[in-house]
Amino acid sequence: MYFSKKDLHFQLFENLQVTELGRFPYFQDHDRETFQMVLDSAEQIATQSLRPHLTDMDRNEPQLVDGKIHVHPAMGDIIRQFAEGGWINATFSYDEGGQQLPSVMHMAAGFIFQSANYSASVYPFLTTGAANLIRTFGSQTLKETFIPNMLSGKWQGTMALTEPDAGSSLADIRTTAHPTDRPGVYKIKGQKIYISCGDHDACDNVIHLMLAKIPGAPLGVKGISLFVVPQKRVPSGEGNDVLTEGIYHKMGYKGAPIAHLMIGSQDGCKGYLVGEPHQGLAYMFQMMNEARIGVGMNAVAIGTAAYYASLDYAKERPQGRKLGEKDLSQPQVPIIKHADVKRMLLFQKAITEGALNLILYCAQLADIAHAGAGKDAEEAALLLDLLTPIAKSYPSEMCCLTTSAAVQVLGGAGYTRDFPVEQYYREARIHPIHEGTTGIHGMDLLGRKVLMKDGIALRLLSKAIVETIHSAEKQEKLRPFSQSLQRYLEKAGALTQHLVAKAPRDPEGFLADASLYLEYLGILVVAWRWLAMGITATESLERENAQSDFLHGKLAAMRYFYEYELVKMDGLGKRLSSLDQVTVEMRQEWF
Amino acid sequence: MYFSKKDLHFQLFENLQVTELGRFPYFQDHDRETFQMVLDSAEQIATQSLRPHLTDMDRNEPQLVDGKIHVHPAMGDIIRQFAEGGWINATFSYDEGGQQLPSVMHMAAGFIFQSANYSASVYPFLTTGAANLIRTFGSQTLKETFIPNMLSGKWQGTMALTEPDAGSSLADIRTTAHPTDRPGVYKIKGQKIYISCGDHDACDNVIHLMLAKIPGAPLGVKGISLFVVPQKRVPSGEGNDVLTEGIYHKMGYKGAPIAHLMIGSQDGCKGYLVGEPHQGLAYMFQMMNEARIGVGMNAVAIGTAAYYASLDYAKERPQGRKLGEKDLSQPQVPIIKHADVKRMLLFQKAITEGALNLILYCAQLADIAHAGAGKDAEEAALLLDLLTPIAKSYPSEMCCLTTSAAVQVLGGAGYTRDFPVEQYYREARIHPIHEGTTGIHGMDLLGRKVLMKDGIALRLLSKAIVETIHSAEKQEKLRPFSQSLQRYLEKAGALTQHLVAKAPRDPEGFLADASLYLEYLGILVVAWRWLAMGITATESLERENAQSDFLHGKLAAMRYFYEYELVKMDGLGKRLSSLDQVTVEMRQEWF
């Protein structure tokens, strides 16, 4: 078992009630039955085609041979299966060959793929993102030229942003795009690094969605344009002077290749402008916002697989006896009987299920923002904007710790390559880095999202949390939790006021601990999602007893989160309120 | 740079004043000059012989070929250099060919070796431990037969404890030792797993210090005896029926081989009883206590190497501009100028230097307990006993996080194998597992050490902390820190009372959160060590300005610890005081 279908159904259908999305015309053909089919068919591909290669892809990583990256031989088939199943463009409109699937269901299916084999899931995900950019901002010609072969899995899509001197600082990219005499066609020249799936032999062509600067453009991010840059020209198939200069060997998710690309070094690379000049970053950010929630999901998926691997082990592995058992002739008990092991398992359960709920909630907001109208859609978009850095970073940071707990449950065995948990531990570590580091997202949250439109998004969040608190108050058993959340919500409000007051006179001090503020608000938000799940579980328990083990487990995980995680806000809050600016005042020469 | 000699000198000579150990007759030949020579010669071996193989040993891990484990070809020379330098028996008495070096200096030298290349440092360390057991508890014949070739590096020593069904639960080992007609000689039969350096081709023989049970022995740990079990018989050199059944491939510290051994499967394995029958665990624990502090040091050493790797990168890597810099034509600044990066560096500095101080302090206690007499020696032994689980576990757990911060400072680069930080991240992860998991040490601390002799050790710790607080009060600048520590010390006292009161009526509830209590007390103890270093730094600053950058850095790291780490006791304390026993009440079927 690498994920829980029961939990996924509980979260989607009982807690979030995603079938209500059917009220929007765009989603009107969908209902619980079609949604369950989506999950079932995702599980089938995941179990039959992705899962069997999990270990093998880690042990046989991609290699660069004579300028071409060779990936695991199973990848060609896997990509074709994703394409044939309609996964690459499932969320696209019927007109575009899609299924108008809500994003929340696409995310849920992605969760299953990623839990099964994160590396393999990356390829189609990137193609979806790239195709999505072309269909949203590209000309009719670009769409017709590139999208069909991307959706069929024949061609790989990528996001080509990072350069040797421009990682977090996209303002500093140096790749140039010189106009040619053909409108919309540019000569591209530069270097891109860390390009996921930037070259490989499981597809016939690679379509890069690449950021570059047109000469004379404004400095900084306002001068960045977006181009389609194919590896091979279309339809001729001849080379487009996009050369694979190197491959990065990584600590984890080794099944997906990361390339270093030289573009136009022979002066022969053609790129095609997407949309208007100088709008590239705005376009890219639309996709990056989705990708960011997606990264949070990747982290949760890996954390979930690790949780179930350690749970299985804990049930089977006999070691030690219950405290107080003096009779040593008694057999040893499975380690799941020890409170400290249950603590490590509950930690994983509380973090992964809570974070999963937050991400699905965000995806549902994206669906409402997209398919809804008026104030509802607007508010959903604002709330999503605020929650995106949290939905990206909280799971990314925390699932480094949950996979570590999985390793710890297995003990010495967990450190060996005989079990998958060490692989999960290595794979989880990428997520606080890619699609914006945690530090960048902290500044995005506190420096931009909290302040935007006079703090309206934070008020919307506060309102949503208060509504959940009111619902929970109807259940006597939940009152200690709703009261606790109320207290922390008030503290968070006061702390935010305190910080924001600092912003005008001391911008550096204001943002110095933005990463801590991100963690602080992340805990609050996940506690809220746990209370929402607690309400659903309590109501279900009153109705029926069939699933009661599952529901009791839910309530125990909520208790765990409130007892062990929510209280971390105390220390974080104390630090965030402090006037000592040691990180600002620290000097390079003092290290 | 992989460690700071300046910091090591500060900690040893200024803060801990280890030269005062010269007051004991056993150490009387040592002074600052001999100690510095020890450190210089350790650095020379580390830099010239260990460091160059760091990456290579990770990439070319040991392999089992035809029943023999082959390790990196440099290991033979490295082991010989350790032996020739007198490192294996440096702490032994002159009579035994040693140098009567204080343990604290041996540990400090070990820190240098481990920072340079942890895997390579493991081999001689294990031989020291094994030889130490023979010289302390073995007969004259055993000493003469085995020790000389171990000290010369010709033979490897090991600790052979773990079995397939007996890891944390040593009471359950099944390896048997049947008496023969020769007194002290037994026939050994069984299996041992996870034996570090249990077989390899860089030495001629492997001398296992092995736990086994003599038939008819009491059940459990009271029936365990200790044996010397050589891989090849001495002096004949013929096989002793100790076969290498397998090798474990690990996530990290791949340079050191871990073996699965079959002992006596052909009925031909002879072992030699060490000391008295049934005393094996007591003997082994003497060595394990040293080994446990040693594991804490390994963790700190790896954390330190990662800290300096990320510090070097942060000084060199330009990315982004200072907040508020609007002129994009200005060059990018090194990332060390960003507060969030300084935060991640200060975190590493505060944890690794604070934990290093705790471990050196513990090693100094071991020296006083060993070479001193009367009440001083007795109290040092008690305090060491109490601090051992903390000195083992706090650095082990925290250096998983500091190496993670090092990866994060490098961003995408840190996740690739082009930089050493990903290796440090993988290597650090073993330490919360081996020599007793964190869960085991939590129970040791709360269930045994805190309670022992009516709580005397905890009172000694409290007294030592109060003394430091009183010294700090003399310095006005340190008063906020001493007052803060005083408050947390009082809270910790009250919390411990609260927990201990639970012990008789609810032993499971009492120990359920022992791991959290270990973390809680660990933070307090390291905050105390930081205050002690803060006093030394403040006094030094008053005297001279030469090293002021270094001393300002010390004080900033202390501030960091109090601002960001000490406050974590709030949340932990709240949880530890709570009456909700969710981990005890959680049931297997609810997961």
PDB file of N, CA, C and O in Angstrom, chain A residues 61 164-165 167 172 249-250 317 319 321 332 340 342 404 415 417 426 429 513 515 559 563-564 570 574-575 578 580 585-586, chain B residues 61 164-165 167 172 249-250 317 319 321 332 340 342 404 415 417 426 429 513 515 559 563-564 570 574-575 578 580 585-586:
ATOM      1  N   GLU A  61      20.131   5.544 -13.099  1.00  0.00           N
ATOM      2  CA  GLU A  61      19.737   6.916 -13.399  1.00  0.00           C
ATOM      3  C   GLU A  61      20.085   7.281 -14.842  1.00  0.00           C
ATOM      4  O   GLU A  61      20.898   6.630 -15.490  1.00  0.00           O
ATOM      5  N   PRO A 164      22.728  29.927 -15.226  1.00  0.00           N
ATOM      6  CA  PRO A 164      23.815  29.849 -14.243  1.00  0.00           C
ATOM      7  C   PRO A 164      23.819  31.022 -13.254  1.00  0.00           C
ATOM      8  O   PRO A 164      24.092  30.834 -12.077  1.00  0.00           O
ATOM      9  N   ASP A 165      23.489  32.224 -13.713  1.00  0.00           N
ATOM     10  CA  ASP A 165      23.511  33.366 -12.798  1.00  0.00           C
ATOM     11  C   ASP A 165      22.120  33.858 -12.425  1.00  0.00           C
ATOM     12  O   ASP A 165      21.960  34.954 -11.901  1.00  0.00           O
ATOM     13  N   GLY A 167      18.869  32.086 -10.733  1.00  0.00           N
ATOM     14  CA  GLY A 167      18.041  31.015 -10.192  1.00  0.00           C
ATOM     15  C   GLY A 167      16.842  31.663  -9.522  1.00  0.00           C
ATOM     16  O   GLY A 167      15.818  31.917 -10.143  1.00  0.00           O
ATOM     17  N   ASP A 172      17.622  38.476 -13.580  1.00  0.00           N
ATOM     18  CA  ASP A 172      18.978  38.516 -14.121  1.00  0.00           C
ATOM     19  C   ASP A 172      19.246  37.527 -15.253  1.00  0.00           C
ATOM     20  O   ASP A 172      20.411  37.256 -15.556  1.00  0.00           O
ATOM     21  N   HIS A 249      23.613  14.936 -11.893  1.00  0.00           N
ATOM     22  CA  HIS A 249      23.321  13.753 -11.088  1.00  0.00           C
ATOM     23  C   HIS A 249      22.903  14.230  -9.702  1.00  0.00           C
ATOM     24  O   HIS A 249      23.561  15.044  -9.082  1.00  0.00           O
ATOM     25  N   LYS A 250      21.770  13.708  -9.264  1.00  0.00           N
ATOM     26  CA  LYS A 250      21.123  14.264  -8.088  1.00  0.00           C
ATOM     27  C   LYS A 250      21.112  13.280  -6.930  1.00  0.00           C
ATOM     28  O   LYS A 250      21.399  12.101  -7.084  1.00  0.00           O
ATOM     29  N   ARG A 317       7.174  -6.060  12.395  1.00  0.00           N
ATOM     30  CA  ARG A 317       8.464  -6.229  13.040  1.00  0.00           C
ATOM     31  C   ARG A 317       8.333  -6.434  14.544  1.00  0.00           C
ATOM     32  O   ARG A 317       7.942  -5.513  15.272  1.00  0.00           O
ATOM     33  N   GLN A 319       9.763  -6.545  18.205  1.00  0.00           N
ATOM     34  CA  GLN A 319      10.947  -6.045  18.917  1.00  0.00           C
ATOM     35  C   GLN A 319      10.524  -5.496  20.273  1.00  0.00           C
ATOM     36  O   GLN A 319       9.688  -4.596  20.364  1.00  0.00           O
ATOM     37  N   ARG A 321       9.159  -5.636  24.420  1.00  0.00           N
ATOM     38  CA  ARG A 321       7.890  -6.016  25.048  1.00  0.00           C
ATOM     39  C   ARG A 321       7.215  -4.775  25.597  1.00  0.00           C
ATOM     40  O   ARG A 321       7.841  -3.730  25.722  1.00  0.00           O
ATOM     41  N   GLN A 332       8.244 -11.334  21.647  1.00  0.00           N
ATOM     42  CA  GLN A 332       8.320  -9.887  21.453  1.00  0.00           C
ATOM     43  C   GLN A 332       7.032  -9.403  20.774  1.00  0.00           C
ATOM     44  O   GLN A 332       6.350 -10.171  20.098  1.00  0.00           O
ATOM     45  N   ASP A 340       6.161   5.273  21.445  1.00  0.00           N
ATOM     46  CA  ASP A 340       7.054   6.155  20.685  1.00  0.00           C
ATOM     47  C   ASP A 340       6.970   5.862  19.185  1.00  0.00           C
ATOM     48  O   ASP A 340       7.091   6.774  18.364  1.00  0.00           O
ATOM     49  N   LYS A 342       4.187   4.657  17.735  1.00  0.00           N
ATOM     50  CA  LYS A 342       2.882   5.224  17.353  1.00  0.00           C
ATOM     51  C   LYS A 342       2.989   6.739  17.187  1.00  0.00           C
ATOM     52  O   LYS A 342       2.350   7.320  16.315  1.00  0.00           O
ATOM     53  N   SER A 404      11.794  11.330   7.214  1.00  0.00           N
ATOM     54  CA  SER A 404      12.832  11.018   8.205  1.00  0.00           C
ATOM     55  C   SER A 404      12.244  10.154   9.321  1.00  0.00           C
ATOM     56  O   SER A 404      12.887   9.201   9.778  1.00  0.00           O
ATOM     57  N   TYR A 415      17.871   2.590   6.988  1.00  0.00           N
ATOM     58  CA  TYR A 415      19.036   3.264   6.416  1.00  0.00           C
ATOM     59  C   TYR A 415      19.640   2.471   5.264  1.00  0.00           C
ATOM     60  O   TYR A 415      20.488   2.962   4.538  1.00  0.00           O
ATOM     61  N   ARG A 417      19.415   0.137   1.636  1.00  0.00           N
ATOM     62  CA  ARG A 417      18.675   0.197   0.384  1.00  0.00           C
ATOM     63  C   ARG A 417      17.784  -1.042   0.198  1.00  0.00           C
ATOM     64  O   ARG A 417      17.248  -1.255  -0.891  1.00  0.00           O
ATOM     65  N   ARG A 426      15.434  10.781   0.368  1.00  0.00           N
ATOM     66  CA  ARG A 426      16.231  11.547  -0.597  1.00  0.00           C
ATOM     67  C   ARG A 426      15.339  12.305  -1.579  1.00  0.00           C
ATOM     68  O   ARG A 426      15.633  13.425  -1.969  1.00  0.00           O
ATOM     69  N   ARG A 429      13.641  15.667  -0.403  1.00  0.00           N
ATOM     70  CA  ARG A 429      14.469  16.844  -0.118  1.00  0.00           C
ATOM     71  C   ARG A 429      14.488  17.881  -1.237  1.00  0.00           C
ATOM     72  O   ARG A 429      14.882  19.044  -1.009  1.00  0.00           O
ATOM     73  N   ASP A 513      12.487  37.249   8.977  1.00  0.00           N
ATOM     74  CA  ASP A 513      11.989  35.961   9.460  1.00  0.00           C
ATOM     75  C   ASP A 513      10.760  35.496   8.683  1.00  0.00           C
ATOM     76  O   ASP A 513       9.929  34.758   9.214  1.00  0.00           O
ATOM     77  N   SER A 515      10.441  33.284   6.518  1.00  0.00           N
ATOM     78  CA  SER A 515      10.337  31.811   6.469  1.00  0.00           C
ATOM     79  C   SER A 515       9.669  31.267   7.720  1.00  0.00           C
ATOM     80  O   SER A 515       8.922  30.290   7.656  1.00  0.00           O
ATOM     81  N   ARG A 559      -6.166  15.061  16.944  1.00  0.00           N
ATOM     82  CA  ARG A 559      -5.668  15.297  18.309  1.00  0.00           C
ATOM     83  C   ARG A 559      -4.151  15.421  18.302  1.00  0.00           C
ATOM     84  O   ARG A 559      -3.593  16.310  18.947  1.00  0.00           O
ATOM     85  N   GLU A 563      -2.037  18.533  19.656  1.00  0.00           N
ATOM     86  CA  GLU A 563      -1.184  18.345  20.826  1.00  0.00           C
ATOM     87  C   GLU A 563       0.295  18.591  20.538  1.00  0.00           C
ATOM     88  O   GLU A 563       1.017  19.127  21.375  1.00  0.00           O
ATOM     89  N   TYR A 564       0.760  18.174  19.361  1.00  0.00           N
ATOM     90  CA  TYR A 564       2.210  18.167  19.087  1.00  0.00           C
ATOM     91  C   TYR A 564       2.645  19.233  18.077  1.00  0.00           C
ATOM     92  O   TYR A 564       3.799  19.655  18.100  1.00  0.00           O
ATOM     93  N   ASP A 570       3.741  28.532  19.584  1.00  0.00           N
ATOM     94  CA  ASP A 570       4.159  29.319  20.753  1.00  0.00           C
ATOM     95  C   ASP A 570       5.590  29.827  20.600  1.00  0.00           C
ATOM     96  O   ASP A 570       5.857  31.016  20.731  1.00  0.00           O
ATOM     97  N   LYS A 574       6.817  33.623  19.681  1.00  0.00           N
ATOM     98  CA  LYS A 574       7.686  34.384  20.574  1.00  0.00           C
ATOM     99  C   LYS A 574       8.859  34.966  19.779  1.00  0.00           C
ATOM    100  O   LYS A 574       9.207  36.133  19.925  1.00  0.00           O
ATOM    101  N   ARG A 575       9.452  34.142  18.934  1.00  0.00           N
ATOM    102  CA  ARG A 575      10.565  34.626  18.120  1.00  0.00           C
ATOM    103  C   ARG A 575      10.098  35.742  17.175  1.00  0.00           C
ATOM    104  O   ARG A 575      10.749  36.780  17.053  1.00  0.00           O
ATOM    105  N   SER A 578       9.808  39.072  18.725  1.00  0.00           N
ATOM    106  CA  SER A 578      11.000  39.626  19.376  1.00  0.00           C
ATOM    107  C   SER A 578      11.578  40.788  18.578  1.00  0.00           C
ATOM    108  O   SER A 578      11.443  40.866  17.360  1.00  0.00           O
ATOM    109  N   ASP A 580      14.855  41.468  18.709  1.00  0.00           N
ATOM    110  CA  ASP A 580      16.264  41.169  18.425  1.00  0.00           C
ATOM    111  C   ASP A 580      16.421  40.797  16.957  1.00  0.00           C
ATOM    112  O   ASP A 580      15.825  39.847  16.474  1.00  0.00           O
ATOM    113  N   GLU A 585      21.642  41.808  11.714  1.00  0.00           N
ATOM    114  CA  GLU A 585      22.865  42.454  12.198  1.00  0.00           C
ATOM    115  C   GLU A 585      24.121  41.607  11.979  1.00  0.00           C
ATOM    116  O   GLU A 585      25.234  42.130  11.989  1.00  0.00           O
ATOM    117  N   MET A 586      23.934  40.314  11.794  1.00  0.00           N
ATOM    118  CA  MET A 586      25.080  39.415  11.591  1.00  0.00           C
ATOM    119  C   MET A 586      25.869  39.865  10.372  1.00  0.00           C
ATOM    120  O   MET A 586      25.311  40.197   9.338  1.00  0.00           O
TER     121      MET A 586
ATOM    122  N   GLU B  61      31.359   2.256  -3.369  1.00  0.00           N
ATOM    123  CA  GLU B  61      31.121   1.663  -2.054  1.00  0.00           C
ATOM    124  C   GLU B  61      31.654   0.232  -2.000  1.00  0.00           C
ATOM    125  O   GLU B  61      31.888  -0.391  -3.023  1.00  0.00           O
ATOM    126  N   PRO B 164      19.232 -10.583  13.750  1.00  0.00           N
ATOM    127  CA  PRO B 164      17.997 -10.332  13.003  1.00  0.00           C
ATOM    128  C   PRO B 164      16.790 -10.048  13.902  1.00  0.00           C
ATOM    129  O   PRO B 164      15.968  -9.200  13.588  1.00  0.00           O
ATOM    130  N   ASP B 165      16.693 -10.719  15.039  1.00  0.00           N
ATOM    131  CA  ASP B 165      15.538 -10.495  15.904  1.00  0.00           C
ATOM    132  C   ASP B 165      15.879  -9.720  17.165  1.00  0.00           C
ATOM    133  O   ASP B 165      15.096  -9.683  18.109  1.00  0.00           O
ATOM    134  N   GLY B 167      17.579  -6.101  17.878  1.00  0.00           N
ATOM    135  CA  GLY B 167      18.247  -4.833  17.588  1.00  0.00           C
ATOM    136  C   GLY B 167      18.212  -3.988  18.846  1.00  0.00           C
ATOM    137  O   GLY B 167      19.108  -4.078  19.690  1.00  0.00           O
ATOM    138  N   ASP B 172      17.022 -10.299  23.613  1.00  0.00           N
ATOM    139  CA  ASP B 172      16.550 -11.402  22.780  1.00  0.00           C
ATOM    140  C   ASP B 172      17.602 -11.997  21.846  1.00  0.00           C
ATOM    141  O   ASP B 172      17.240 -12.684  20.891  1.00  0.00           O
ATOM    142  N   HIS B 249      23.918  -2.342   1.641  1.00  0.00           N
ATOM    143  CA  HIS B 249      24.161  -1.102   0.903  1.00  0.00           C
ATOM    144  C   HIS B 249      23.299  -0.020   1.536  1.00  0.00           C
ATOM    145  O   HIS B 249      22.100  -0.199   1.734  1.00  0.00           O
ATOM    146  N   LYS B 250      23.945   1.080   1.860  1.00  0.00           N
ATOM    147  CA  LYS B 250      23.301   2.089   2.700  1.00  0.00           C
ATOM    148  C   LYS B 250      23.049   3.388   1.938  1.00  0.00           C
ATOM    149  O   LYS B 250      23.555   3.607   0.855  1.00  0.00           O
ATOM    150  N   ARG B 317      28.495  32.980  -4.069  1.00  0.00           N
ATOM    151  CA  ARG B 317      27.390  32.900  -5.014  1.00  0.00           C
ATOM    152  C   ARG B 317      26.607  34.210  -5.087  1.00  0.00           C
ATOM    153  O   ARG B 317      25.927  34.577  -4.121  1.00  0.00           O
ATOM    154  N   GLN B 319      23.486  36.366  -6.071  1.00  0.00           N
ATOM    155  CA  GLN B 319      22.084  36.123  -6.441  1.00  0.00           C
ATOM    156  C   GLN B 319      21.192  37.148  -5.752  1.00  0.00           C
ATOM    157  O   GLN B 319      21.189  37.278  -4.536  1.00  0.00           O
ATOM    158  N   ARG B 321      19.458  41.069  -5.000  1.00  0.00           N
ATOM    159  CA  ARG B 321      19.995  42.326  -4.472  1.00  0.00           C
ATOM    160  C   ARG B 321      19.435  42.575  -3.086  1.00  0.00           C
ATOM    161  O   ARG B 321      18.468  41.930  -2.680  1.00  0.00           O
ATOM    162  N   GLN B 332      24.564  41.720  -8.812  1.00  0.00           N
ATOM    163  CA  GLN B 332      23.942  40.942  -7.744  1.00  0.00           C
ATOM    164  C   GLN B 332      24.899  40.853  -6.548  1.00  0.00           C
ATOM    165  O   GLN B 332      26.104  40.986  -6.705  1.00  0.00           O
ATOM    166  N   ASP B 340      17.756  35.840   5.288  1.00  0.00           N
ATOM    167  CA  ASP B 340      17.282  34.453   5.389  1.00  0.00           C
ATOM    168  C   ASP B 340      18.435  33.459   5.230  1.00  0.00           C
ATOM    169  O   ASP B 340      18.436  32.392   5.851  1.00  0.00           O
ATOM    170  N   LYS B 342      21.588  34.208   6.069  1.00  0.00           N
ATOM    171  CA  LYS B 342      22.324  34.321   7.338  1.00  0.00           C
ATOM    172  C   LYS B 342      21.621  33.525   8.439  1.00  0.00           C
ATOM    173  O   LYS B 342      22.272  32.924   9.289  1.00  0.00           O
ATOM    174  N   SER B 404      20.510  19.655   6.365  1.00  0.00           N
ATOM    175  CA  SER B 404      19.415  20.031   5.471  1.00  0.00           C
ATOM    176  C   SER B 404      19.476  21.533   5.167  1.00  0.00           C
ATOM    177  O   SER B 404      19.277  21.961   4.018  1.00  0.00           O
ATOM    178  N   TYR B 415      21.354  20.045  -4.223  1.00  0.00           N
ATOM    179  CA  TYR B 415      20.694  18.754  -4.459  1.00  0.00           C
ATOM    180  C   TYR B 415      21.465  17.888  -5.456  1.00  0.00           C
ATOM    181  O   TYR B 415      21.164  16.716  -5.632  1.00  0.00           O
ATOM    182  N   ARG B 417      25.053  16.151  -7.113  1.00  0.00           N
ATOM    183  CA  ARG B 417      26.258  15.531  -6.587  1.00  0.00           C
ATOM    184  C   ARG B 417      27.516  16.318  -6.974  1.00  0.00           C
ATOM    185  O   ARG B 417      28.627  15.842  -6.765  1.00  0.00           O
ATOM    186  N   ARG B 426      22.991  12.815   3.633  1.00  0.00           N
ATOM    187  CA  ARG B 426      22.758  11.367   3.712  1.00  0.00           C
ATOM    188  C   ARG B 426      23.538  10.747   4.872  1.00  0.00           C
ATOM    189  O   ARG B 426      23.068   9.833   5.543  1.00  0.00           O
ATOM    190  N   ARG B 429      22.152  11.128   8.547  1.00  0.00           N
ATOM    191  CA  ARG B 429      20.894  10.457   8.917  1.00  0.00           C
ATOM    192  C   ARG B 429      21.088   9.168   9.714  1.00  0.00           C
ATOM    193  O   ARG B 429      20.140   8.678  10.338  1.00  0.00           O
ATOM    194  N   ASP B 513       6.229  10.146  25.908  1.00  0.00           N
ATOM    195  CA  ASP B 513       6.849  11.281  25.236  1.00  0.00           C
ATOM    196  C   ASP B 513       8.303  11.475  25.652  1.00  0.00           C
ATOM    197  O   ASP B 513       8.820  12.599  25.615  1.00  0.00           O
ATOM    198  N   SER B 515      10.964  10.867  24.151  1.00  0.00           N
ATOM    199  CA  SER B 515      11.776  11.470  23.076  1.00  0.00           C
ATOM    200  C   SER B 515      11.641  12.989  23.073  1.00  0.00           C
ATOM    201  O   SER B 515      12.606  13.704  22.796  1.00  0.00           O
ATOM    202  N   ARG B 559      23.110  34.466  20.687  1.00  0.00           N
ATOM    203  CA  ARG B 559      21.827  35.179  20.550  1.00  0.00           C
ATOM    204  C   ARG B 559      20.872  34.376  19.690  1.00  0.00           C
ATOM    205  O   ARG B 559      19.694  34.237  20.015  1.00  0.00           O
ATOM    206  N   GLU B 563      17.211  33.103  20.729  1.00  0.00           N
ATOM    207  CA  GLU B 563      16.062  33.668  20.020  1.00  0.00           C
ATOM    208  C   GLU B 563      15.247  32.607  19.279  1.00  0.00           C
ATOM    209  O   GLU B 563      14.027  32.680  19.229  1.00  0.00           O
ATOM    210  N   TYR B 564      15.943  31.652  18.659  1.00  0.00           N
ATOM    211  CA  TYR B 564      15.253  30.730  17.736  1.00  0.00           C
ATOM    212  C   TYR B 564      15.122  29.303  18.276  1.00  0.00           C
ATOM    213  O   TYR B 564      14.221  28.591  17.848  1.00  0.00           O
ATOM    214  N   ASP B 570       8.936  26.149  24.754  1.00  0.00           N
ATOM    215  CA  ASP B 570       7.553  26.527  25.082  1.00  0.00           C
ATOM    216  C   ASP B 570       6.558  25.493  24.560  1.00  0.00           C
ATOM    217  O   ASP B 570       5.727  24.988  25.300  1.00  0.00           O
ATOM    218  N   LYS B 574       4.542  22.648  26.694  1.00  0.00           N
ATOM    219  CA  LYS B 574       3.079  22.594  26.719  1.00  0.00           C
ATOM    220  C   LYS B 574       2.609  21.168  26.418  1.00  0.00           C
ATOM    221  O   LYS B 574       1.737  20.635  27.094  1.00  0.00           O
ATOM    222  N   ARG B 575       3.197  20.563  25.413  1.00  0.00           N
ATOM    223  CA  ARG B 575       2.815  19.191  25.088  1.00  0.00           C
ATOM    224  C   ARG B 575       3.155  18.240  26.235  1.00  0.00           C
ATOM    225  O   ARG B 575       2.338  17.403  26.614  1.00  0.00           O
ATOM    226  N   SER B 578       0.694  18.234  28.983  1.00  0.00           N
ATOM    227  CA  SER B 578      -0.694  17.921  28.640  1.00  0.00           C
ATOM    228  C   SER B 578      -1.096  16.549  29.168  1.00  0.00           C
ATOM    229  O   SER B 578      -0.272  15.653  29.324  1.00  0.00           O
ATOM    230  N   ASP B 580      -3.463  14.745  27.605  1.00  0.00           N
ATOM    231  CA  ASP B 580      -3.964  13.951  26.478  1.00  0.00           C
ATOM    232  C   ASP B 580      -2.928  12.897  26.100  1.00  0.00           C
ATOM    233  O   ASP B 580      -1.803  13.209  25.760  1.00  0.00           O
ATOM    234  N   GLU B 585      -3.180   5.891  23.560  1.00  0.00           N
ATOM    235  CA  GLU B 585      -4.531   5.398  23.267  1.00  0.00           C
ATOM    236  C   GLU B 585      -4.712   4.961  21.813  1.00  0.00           C
ATOM    237  O   GLU B 585      -5.637   4.215  21.494  1.00  0.00           O
ATOM    238  N   MET B 586      -3.856   5.443  20.932  1.00  0.00           N
ATOM    239  CA  MET B 586      -3.971   5.074  19.515  1.00  0.00           C
ATOM    240  C   MET B 586      -3.888   3.562  19.365  1.00  0.00           C
ATOM    241  O   MET B 586      -3.060   2.913  19.978  1.00  0.00           O
TER     242      MET B 586
END
